[in-house]
Coordinates of C-alpha atoms in Angstrom, one line a residue:
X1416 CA 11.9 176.1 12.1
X1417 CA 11.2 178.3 9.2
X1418 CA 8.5 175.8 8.3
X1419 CA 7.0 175.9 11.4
X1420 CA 6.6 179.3 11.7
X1421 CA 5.1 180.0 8.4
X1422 CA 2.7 177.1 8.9
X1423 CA 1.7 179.1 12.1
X1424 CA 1.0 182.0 10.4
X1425 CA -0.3 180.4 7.8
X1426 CA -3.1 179.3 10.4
X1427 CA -3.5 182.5 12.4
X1428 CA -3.9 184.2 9.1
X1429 CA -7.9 183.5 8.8
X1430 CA -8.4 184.5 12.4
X1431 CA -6.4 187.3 12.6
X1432 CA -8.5 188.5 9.5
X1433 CA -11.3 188.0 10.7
X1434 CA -10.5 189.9 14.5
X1435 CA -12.3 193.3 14.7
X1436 CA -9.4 195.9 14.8
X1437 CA -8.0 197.0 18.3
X1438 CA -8.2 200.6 17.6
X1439 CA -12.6 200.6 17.2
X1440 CA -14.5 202.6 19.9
X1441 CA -17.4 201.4 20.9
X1442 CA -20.3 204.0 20.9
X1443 CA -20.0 205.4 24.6
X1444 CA -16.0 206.6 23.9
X1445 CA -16.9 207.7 20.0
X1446 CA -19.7 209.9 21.1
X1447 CA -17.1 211.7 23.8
X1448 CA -14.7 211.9 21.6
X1449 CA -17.0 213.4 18.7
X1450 CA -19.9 215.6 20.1
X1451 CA -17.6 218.8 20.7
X1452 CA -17.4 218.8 17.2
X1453 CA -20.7 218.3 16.3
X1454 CA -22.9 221.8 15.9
X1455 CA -26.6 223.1 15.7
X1456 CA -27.0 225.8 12.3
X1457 CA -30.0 228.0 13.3
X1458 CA -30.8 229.1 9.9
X1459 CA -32.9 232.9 10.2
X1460 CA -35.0 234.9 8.2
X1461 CA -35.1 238.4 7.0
X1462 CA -36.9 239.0 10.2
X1463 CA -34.3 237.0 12.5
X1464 CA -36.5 234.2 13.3
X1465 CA -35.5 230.7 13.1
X1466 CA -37.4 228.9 10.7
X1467 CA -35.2 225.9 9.9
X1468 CA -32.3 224.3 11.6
X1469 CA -29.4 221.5 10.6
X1470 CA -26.1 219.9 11.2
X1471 CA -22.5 221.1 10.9
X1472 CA -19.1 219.4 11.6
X1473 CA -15.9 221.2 12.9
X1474 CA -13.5 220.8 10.2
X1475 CA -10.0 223.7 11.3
X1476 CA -10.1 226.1 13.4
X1477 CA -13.5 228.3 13.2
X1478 CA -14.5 226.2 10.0
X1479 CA -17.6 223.6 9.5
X1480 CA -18.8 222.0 7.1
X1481 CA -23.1 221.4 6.7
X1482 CA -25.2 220.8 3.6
X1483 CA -25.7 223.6 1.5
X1484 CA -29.4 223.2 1.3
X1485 CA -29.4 223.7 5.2
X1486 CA -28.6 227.4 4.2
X1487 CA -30.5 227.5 1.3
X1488 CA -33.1 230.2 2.3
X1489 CA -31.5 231.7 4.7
X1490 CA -30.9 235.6 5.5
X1491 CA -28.7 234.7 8.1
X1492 CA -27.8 232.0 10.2
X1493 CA -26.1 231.1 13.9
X1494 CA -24.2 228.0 14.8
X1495 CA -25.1 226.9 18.8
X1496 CA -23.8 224.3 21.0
X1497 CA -25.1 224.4 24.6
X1498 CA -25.4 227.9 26.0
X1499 CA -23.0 229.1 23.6
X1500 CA -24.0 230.8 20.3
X1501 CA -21.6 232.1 17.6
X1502 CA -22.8 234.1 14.3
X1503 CA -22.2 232.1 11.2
X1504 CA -20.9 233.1 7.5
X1505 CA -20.5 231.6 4.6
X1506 CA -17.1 230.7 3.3
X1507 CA -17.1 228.2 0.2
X1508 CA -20.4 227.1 -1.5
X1509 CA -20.4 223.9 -3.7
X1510 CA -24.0 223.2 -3.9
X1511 CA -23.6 220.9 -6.5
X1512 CA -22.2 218.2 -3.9
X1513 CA -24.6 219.9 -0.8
X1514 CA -21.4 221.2 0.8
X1515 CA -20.8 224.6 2.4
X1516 CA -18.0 225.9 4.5
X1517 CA -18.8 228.1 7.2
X1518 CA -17.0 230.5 9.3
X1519 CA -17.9 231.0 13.0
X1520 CA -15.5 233.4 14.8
X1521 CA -14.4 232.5 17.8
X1522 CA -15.2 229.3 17.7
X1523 CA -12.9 226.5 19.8
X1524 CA -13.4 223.2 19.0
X1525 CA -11.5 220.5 18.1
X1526 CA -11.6 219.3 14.3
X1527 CA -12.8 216.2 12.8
X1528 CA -10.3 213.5 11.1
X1529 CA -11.6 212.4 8.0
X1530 CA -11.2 209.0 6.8
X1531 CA -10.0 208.9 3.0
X1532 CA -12.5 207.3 0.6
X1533 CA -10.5 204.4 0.1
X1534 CA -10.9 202.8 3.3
X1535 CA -14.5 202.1 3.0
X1536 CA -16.2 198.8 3.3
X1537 CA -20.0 197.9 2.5
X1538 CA -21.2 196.6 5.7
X1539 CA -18.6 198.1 8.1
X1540 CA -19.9 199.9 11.9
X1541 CA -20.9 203.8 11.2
X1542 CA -21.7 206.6 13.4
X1543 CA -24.2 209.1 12.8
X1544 CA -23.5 212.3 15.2
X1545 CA -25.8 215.5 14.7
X1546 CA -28.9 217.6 16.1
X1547 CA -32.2 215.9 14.5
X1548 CA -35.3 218.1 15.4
X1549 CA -32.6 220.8 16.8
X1550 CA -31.5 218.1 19.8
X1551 CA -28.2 218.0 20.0
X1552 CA -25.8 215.7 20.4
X1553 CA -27.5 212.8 19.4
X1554 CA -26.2 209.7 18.1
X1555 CA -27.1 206.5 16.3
X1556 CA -25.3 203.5 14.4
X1557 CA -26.0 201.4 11.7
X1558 CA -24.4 200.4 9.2
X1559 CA -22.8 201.3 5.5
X1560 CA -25.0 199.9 3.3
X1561 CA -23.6 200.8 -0.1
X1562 CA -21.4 202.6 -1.9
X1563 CA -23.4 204.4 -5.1
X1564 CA -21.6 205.7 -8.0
X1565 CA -22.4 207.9 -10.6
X1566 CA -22.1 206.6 -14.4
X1567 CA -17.8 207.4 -14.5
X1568 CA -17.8 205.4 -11.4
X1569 CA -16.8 207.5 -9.3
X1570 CA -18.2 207.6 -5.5
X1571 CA -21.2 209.4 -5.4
X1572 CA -23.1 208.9 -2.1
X1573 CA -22.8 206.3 1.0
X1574 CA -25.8 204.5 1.9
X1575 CA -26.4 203.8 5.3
X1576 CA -28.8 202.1 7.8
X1577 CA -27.8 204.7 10.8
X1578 CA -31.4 206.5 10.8
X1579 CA -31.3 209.9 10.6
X1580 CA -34.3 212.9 10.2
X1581 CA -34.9 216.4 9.6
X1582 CA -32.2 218.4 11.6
X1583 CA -29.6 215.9 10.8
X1584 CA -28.8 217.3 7.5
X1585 CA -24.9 218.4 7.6
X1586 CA -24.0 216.1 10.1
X1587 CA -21.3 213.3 10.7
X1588 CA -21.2 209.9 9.3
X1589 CA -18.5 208.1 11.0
X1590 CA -16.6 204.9 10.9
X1591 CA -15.5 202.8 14.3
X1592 CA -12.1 205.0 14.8
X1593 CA -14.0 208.1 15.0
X1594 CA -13.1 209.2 11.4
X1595 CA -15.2 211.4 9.3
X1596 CA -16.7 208.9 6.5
X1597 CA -19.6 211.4 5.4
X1598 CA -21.7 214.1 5.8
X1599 CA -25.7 213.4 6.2
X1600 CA -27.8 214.9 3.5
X1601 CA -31.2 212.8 3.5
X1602 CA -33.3 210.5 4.6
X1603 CA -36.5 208.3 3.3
X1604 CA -38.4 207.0 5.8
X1605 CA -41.9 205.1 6.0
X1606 CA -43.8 201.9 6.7
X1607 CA -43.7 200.4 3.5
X1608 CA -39.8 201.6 2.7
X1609 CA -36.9 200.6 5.0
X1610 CA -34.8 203.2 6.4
X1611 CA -33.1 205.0 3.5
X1612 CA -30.5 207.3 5.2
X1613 CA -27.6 209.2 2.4
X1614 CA -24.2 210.9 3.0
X1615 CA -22.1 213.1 0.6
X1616 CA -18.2 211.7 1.1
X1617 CA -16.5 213.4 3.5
X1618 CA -13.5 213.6 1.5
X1619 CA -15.0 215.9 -0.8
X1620 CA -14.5 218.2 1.6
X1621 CA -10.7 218.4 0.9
X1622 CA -11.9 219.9 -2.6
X1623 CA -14.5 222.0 -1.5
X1624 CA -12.1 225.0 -0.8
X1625 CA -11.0 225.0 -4.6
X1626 CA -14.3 224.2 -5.9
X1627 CA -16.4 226.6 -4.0
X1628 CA -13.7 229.9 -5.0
X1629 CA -14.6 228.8 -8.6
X1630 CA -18.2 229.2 -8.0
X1631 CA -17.8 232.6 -6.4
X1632 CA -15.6 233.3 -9.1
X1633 CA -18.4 232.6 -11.5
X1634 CA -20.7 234.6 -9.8
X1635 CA -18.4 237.7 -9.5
X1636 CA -17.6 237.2 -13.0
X1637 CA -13.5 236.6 -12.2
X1638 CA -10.7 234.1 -13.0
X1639 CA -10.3 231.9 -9.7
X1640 CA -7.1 232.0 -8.5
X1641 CA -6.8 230.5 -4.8
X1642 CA -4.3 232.3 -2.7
X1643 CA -3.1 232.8 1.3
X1644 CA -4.2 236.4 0.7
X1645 CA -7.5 236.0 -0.7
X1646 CA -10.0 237.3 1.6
X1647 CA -12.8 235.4 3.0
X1648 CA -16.6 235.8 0.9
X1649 CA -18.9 237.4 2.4
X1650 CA -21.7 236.9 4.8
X1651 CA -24.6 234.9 4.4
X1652 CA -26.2 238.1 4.3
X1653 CA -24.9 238.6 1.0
X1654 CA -25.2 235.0 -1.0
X1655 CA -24.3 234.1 -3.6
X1656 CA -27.1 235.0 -5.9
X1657 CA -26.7 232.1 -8.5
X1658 CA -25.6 228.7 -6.9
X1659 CA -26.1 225.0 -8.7
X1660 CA -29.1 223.4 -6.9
X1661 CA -27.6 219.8 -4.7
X1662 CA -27.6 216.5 -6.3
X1663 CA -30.3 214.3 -5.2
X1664 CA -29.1 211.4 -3.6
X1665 CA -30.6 207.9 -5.3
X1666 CA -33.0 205.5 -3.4
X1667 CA -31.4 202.1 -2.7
X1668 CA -32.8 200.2 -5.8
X1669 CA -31.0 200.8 -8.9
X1670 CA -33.2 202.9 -11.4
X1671 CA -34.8 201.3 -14.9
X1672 CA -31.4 200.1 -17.1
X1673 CA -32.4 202.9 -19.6
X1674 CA -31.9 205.6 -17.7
X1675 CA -28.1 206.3 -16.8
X1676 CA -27.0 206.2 -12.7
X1677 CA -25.4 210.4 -12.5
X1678 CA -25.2 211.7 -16.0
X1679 CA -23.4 215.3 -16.2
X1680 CA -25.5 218.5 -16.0
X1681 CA -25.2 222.1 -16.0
X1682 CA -26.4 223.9 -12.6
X1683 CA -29.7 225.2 -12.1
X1684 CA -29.8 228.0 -10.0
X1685 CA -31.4 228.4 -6.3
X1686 CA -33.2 231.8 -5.2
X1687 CA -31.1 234.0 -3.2
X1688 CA -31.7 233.5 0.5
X1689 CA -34.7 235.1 1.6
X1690 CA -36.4 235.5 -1.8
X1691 CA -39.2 233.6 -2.7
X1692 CA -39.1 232.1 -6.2
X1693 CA -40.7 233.4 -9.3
X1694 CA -42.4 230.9 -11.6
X1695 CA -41.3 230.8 -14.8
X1696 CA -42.8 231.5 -18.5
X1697 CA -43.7 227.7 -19.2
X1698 CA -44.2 226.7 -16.1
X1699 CA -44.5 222.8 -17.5
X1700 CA -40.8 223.5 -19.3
X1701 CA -38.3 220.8 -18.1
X1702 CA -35.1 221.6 -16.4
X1703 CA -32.5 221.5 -19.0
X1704 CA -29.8 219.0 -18.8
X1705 CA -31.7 217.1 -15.8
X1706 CA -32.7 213.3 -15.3
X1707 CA -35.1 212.5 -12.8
X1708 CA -36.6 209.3 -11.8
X1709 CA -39.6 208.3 -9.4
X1710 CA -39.6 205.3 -7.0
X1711 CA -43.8 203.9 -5.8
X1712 CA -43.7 201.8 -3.0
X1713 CA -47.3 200.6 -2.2
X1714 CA -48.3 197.9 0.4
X1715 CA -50.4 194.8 0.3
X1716 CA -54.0 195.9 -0.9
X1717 CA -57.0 196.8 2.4
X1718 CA -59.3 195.5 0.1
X1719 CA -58.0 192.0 -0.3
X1720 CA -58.4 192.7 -4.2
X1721 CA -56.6 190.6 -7.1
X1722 CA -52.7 191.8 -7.7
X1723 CA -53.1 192.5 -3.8
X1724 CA -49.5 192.4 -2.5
X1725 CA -47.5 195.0 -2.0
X1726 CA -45.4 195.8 -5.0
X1727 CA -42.8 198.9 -6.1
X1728 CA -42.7 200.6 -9.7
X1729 CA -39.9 202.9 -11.3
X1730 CA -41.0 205.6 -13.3
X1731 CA -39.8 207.9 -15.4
X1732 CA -40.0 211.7 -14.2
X1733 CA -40.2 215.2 -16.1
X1734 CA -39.8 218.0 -13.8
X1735 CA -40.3 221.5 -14.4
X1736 CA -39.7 224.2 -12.4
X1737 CA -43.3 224.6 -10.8
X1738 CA -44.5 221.3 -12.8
X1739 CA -44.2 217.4 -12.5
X1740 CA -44.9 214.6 -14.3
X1741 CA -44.3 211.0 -14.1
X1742 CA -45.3 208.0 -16.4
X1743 CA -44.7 204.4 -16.6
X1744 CA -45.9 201.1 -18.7
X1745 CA -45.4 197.6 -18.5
X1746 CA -47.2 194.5 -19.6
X1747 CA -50.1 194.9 -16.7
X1748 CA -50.2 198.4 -16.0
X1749 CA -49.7 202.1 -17.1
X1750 CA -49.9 204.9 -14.5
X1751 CA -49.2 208.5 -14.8
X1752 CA -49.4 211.0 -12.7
X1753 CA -48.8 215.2 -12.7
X1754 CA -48.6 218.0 -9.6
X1755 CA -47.3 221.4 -8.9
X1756 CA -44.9 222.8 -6.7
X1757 CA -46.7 224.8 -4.2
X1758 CA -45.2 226.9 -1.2
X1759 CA -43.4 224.5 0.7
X1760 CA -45.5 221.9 -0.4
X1761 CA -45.9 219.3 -3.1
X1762 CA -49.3 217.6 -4.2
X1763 CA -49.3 214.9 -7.1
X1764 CA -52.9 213.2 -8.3
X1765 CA -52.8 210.5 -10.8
X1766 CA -54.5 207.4 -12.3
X1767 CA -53.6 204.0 -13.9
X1768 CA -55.1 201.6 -15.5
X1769 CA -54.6 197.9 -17.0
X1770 CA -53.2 197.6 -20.1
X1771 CA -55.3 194.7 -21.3
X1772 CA -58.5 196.2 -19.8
X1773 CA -58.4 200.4 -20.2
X1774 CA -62.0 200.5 -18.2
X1775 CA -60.7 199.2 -15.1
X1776 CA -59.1 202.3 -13.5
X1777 CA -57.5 203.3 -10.4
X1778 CA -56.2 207.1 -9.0
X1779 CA -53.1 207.9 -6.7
X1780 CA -53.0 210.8 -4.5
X1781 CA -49.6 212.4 -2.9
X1782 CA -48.7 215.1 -1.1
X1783 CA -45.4 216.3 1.0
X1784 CA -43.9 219.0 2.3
X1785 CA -40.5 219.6 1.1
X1786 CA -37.8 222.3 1.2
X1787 CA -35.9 224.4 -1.5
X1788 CA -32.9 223.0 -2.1
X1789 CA -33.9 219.8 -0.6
X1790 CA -32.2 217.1 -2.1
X1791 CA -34.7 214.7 -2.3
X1792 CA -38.7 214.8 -2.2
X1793 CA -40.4 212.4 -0.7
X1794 CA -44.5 212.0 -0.1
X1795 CA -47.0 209.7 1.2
X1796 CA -50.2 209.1 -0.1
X1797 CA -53.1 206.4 -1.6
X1798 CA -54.3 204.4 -3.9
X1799 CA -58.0 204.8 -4.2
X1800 CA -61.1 203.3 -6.2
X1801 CA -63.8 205.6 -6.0
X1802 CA -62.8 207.4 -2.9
X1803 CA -61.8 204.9 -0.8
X1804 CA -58.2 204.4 0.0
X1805 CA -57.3 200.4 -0.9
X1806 CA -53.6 201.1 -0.9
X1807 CA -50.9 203.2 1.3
X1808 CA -48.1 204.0 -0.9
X1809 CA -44.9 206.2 -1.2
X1810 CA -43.6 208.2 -3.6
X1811 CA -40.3 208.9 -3.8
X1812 CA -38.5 211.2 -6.4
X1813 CA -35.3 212.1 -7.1
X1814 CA -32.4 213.4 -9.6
X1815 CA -30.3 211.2 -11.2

């Protein structure tokens, strides 16, 4: 009988593997379940208006979580659902992983359960529940694409097909049970890249109350010492004047082997909200302590020229804090190509050429509009002979 029974099992085993578990929700009862939780952050300026908005996810009573560069240049911010509105502060900063805690008082929603790090699986159902363009509750699925890691490792960022945009940032990435896997910090998209859609793990948030004391600690020049009868920061009125600037997530493709996937830097510092930055004594100086890499997607040639199919190129990046540079070389080519941070707004011109034949010589123009803060830049642009476009490309740039 014994026998029997364990050669049962022994068949079931296989299908009972392979059976989706019991407990998944399909998108109708997970969105339900999940949208009270799910909140628009109006972020304001000095004058009150709303200039940017973003994401945030219930995570206790009268806390959320969003991305810290959501709040970056804020005076002040509001977080709304529906017809109700509820002033916002800020709690615990820990821009170096693009996670804030906010307080909204009075606030009744019910909390998120996050799913611990350990339980994720490359190609498993995800969620995405937030407020792209400031429409709320909106959601879309896709699925976990990978898990990137930075050079200890250690879990860095979750890739994900779930398509997300501007307005999304701070949001919910979440698994089939309605658990909090992530929380959306960027997205690349464009005709020659597939949908390249990143998340910060939510379990990160379980250190963010620790972490983000230290950096208010730093600030106020004080020993950290977390206690029930600490009192809460203060206002986004008041920021913190001297925050680490958030990690840039990668793009999907691995970068060059010679430079390293997350290595360890110090923080840079973000403006206070409201201020606009100063530029520095050498503008062209590089960020200390900083990697940077650059990712040029560029499609099949209008021209129907030689080397005409679509190709992608890594490059190395230097990047200042009002300059840019990036250069590459192989056994064809060598490109390089320089720009300025402007307001808002980032414009790169270049040129290559082949290697075996310097007089034949091509130019790249890119522009974009990015945010301070942002985690990611990411611009569209051409390839041109003469004046004429004969390639559309992307640029993609980001901190390693």
């Amino acid at each position: 009988m014994r026998f029997r029974l364990t050669k049962l099992l022994g068949l079931l085993g296989p299908l009972l593997a392979a059976a989706p578990p019991a407990h998944a929700l399909d998108a109708e009862t997970l969105f339900q379940q999940l949208s009270p939780s799910i909140w628009v952050v109006q972020a304001m300026d000095a004058q009150g208006q709303i200039f940017s908005t973003g994401s945030a996810v219930v995570i206790g009573p009268e806390r959320l979580v969003t991305n810290c560069h959501v709040l970056a240049r804020a005076s002040s911010f509001k977080l709304r659902r529906g017809n109700l509105t509820l002033g916002g502060k800020l709690e615990f900063p820990d821009p170096e992983r693009d996670l804030c805690q906010v307080r909204a008082e009075g606030m009744k929603a019910p909390a998120v359960t996050i799913a611990p790090a350990r339980s994720l699986r490359v190609g498993q159902k995800v969620f995405t529940l937030g407020a792209p363009r400031a429409l709320e509750e909106t959601i879309s699925d896709g699925l976990l694409s990978a898990l990137r890691l930075d050079n200890e490792g250690k879990l860095r960022f979750l890739q994900t097909s779930a398509p997300i945009s501007s307005g999304s940032s701070g949001g919910g990435l979440f698994n089939d049970k309605g658990e909090l896997i992530g929380i959306t910090t960027a997205m690349i998209a464009g005709a020659t890249v597939q949908n390249l859609s990143f998340a910060v793990p939510a379990e990160w948030i379980r250190d963010l109350e620790t972490r983000g004391r230290a950096v208010l600690a730093k600030r106020n020049g004080t020993i950290s010492t977390p206690t029930a009868a600490t009192p809460a920061p203060p206002a986004l009125t008041q920021p913190p004047a001297a925050l680490p600037a958030p990690a840039a997530p990668p793009v999907a493709m691995a970068p060059p082997a010679a430079l390293p996937a997350q290595p360890v830097r110090p923080p840079a510092q973000l403006p206070p909200a409201g201020a606009a930055q100063s530029a520095p004594a050498n503008p062209n100086s590089v960020r200390s302590g900083e990697r940077w890499y650059g990712l040029m997607t560029c499609g099949a040639r209008a021209d129907n020229g030689e080397f005409s199919q679509a190709y992608q190129a890594h490059f190395e990046a230097e990047v200042g804090k009002v300059a840019i540079s990036l250069h590459r070389r192989d056994a064809i080519r060598a490109e390089n190509l320089t720009g300025q941070f402007g307001s808002n707004r980032l414009d790169i011109t270049g040129f290559g050429y082949r290697v075996n034949d310097p007089d034949r010589m091509w130019q790249f123009r890119f522009t974009g509009s990015i945010t301070a803060g942002a985690p990611i830049y990411a611009l569209k642009g051409d390839m041109l002979r003469g004046q004429e476009s004969v390639r559309k490309c992307e640029l993609v740039i980001a901190k390693m």
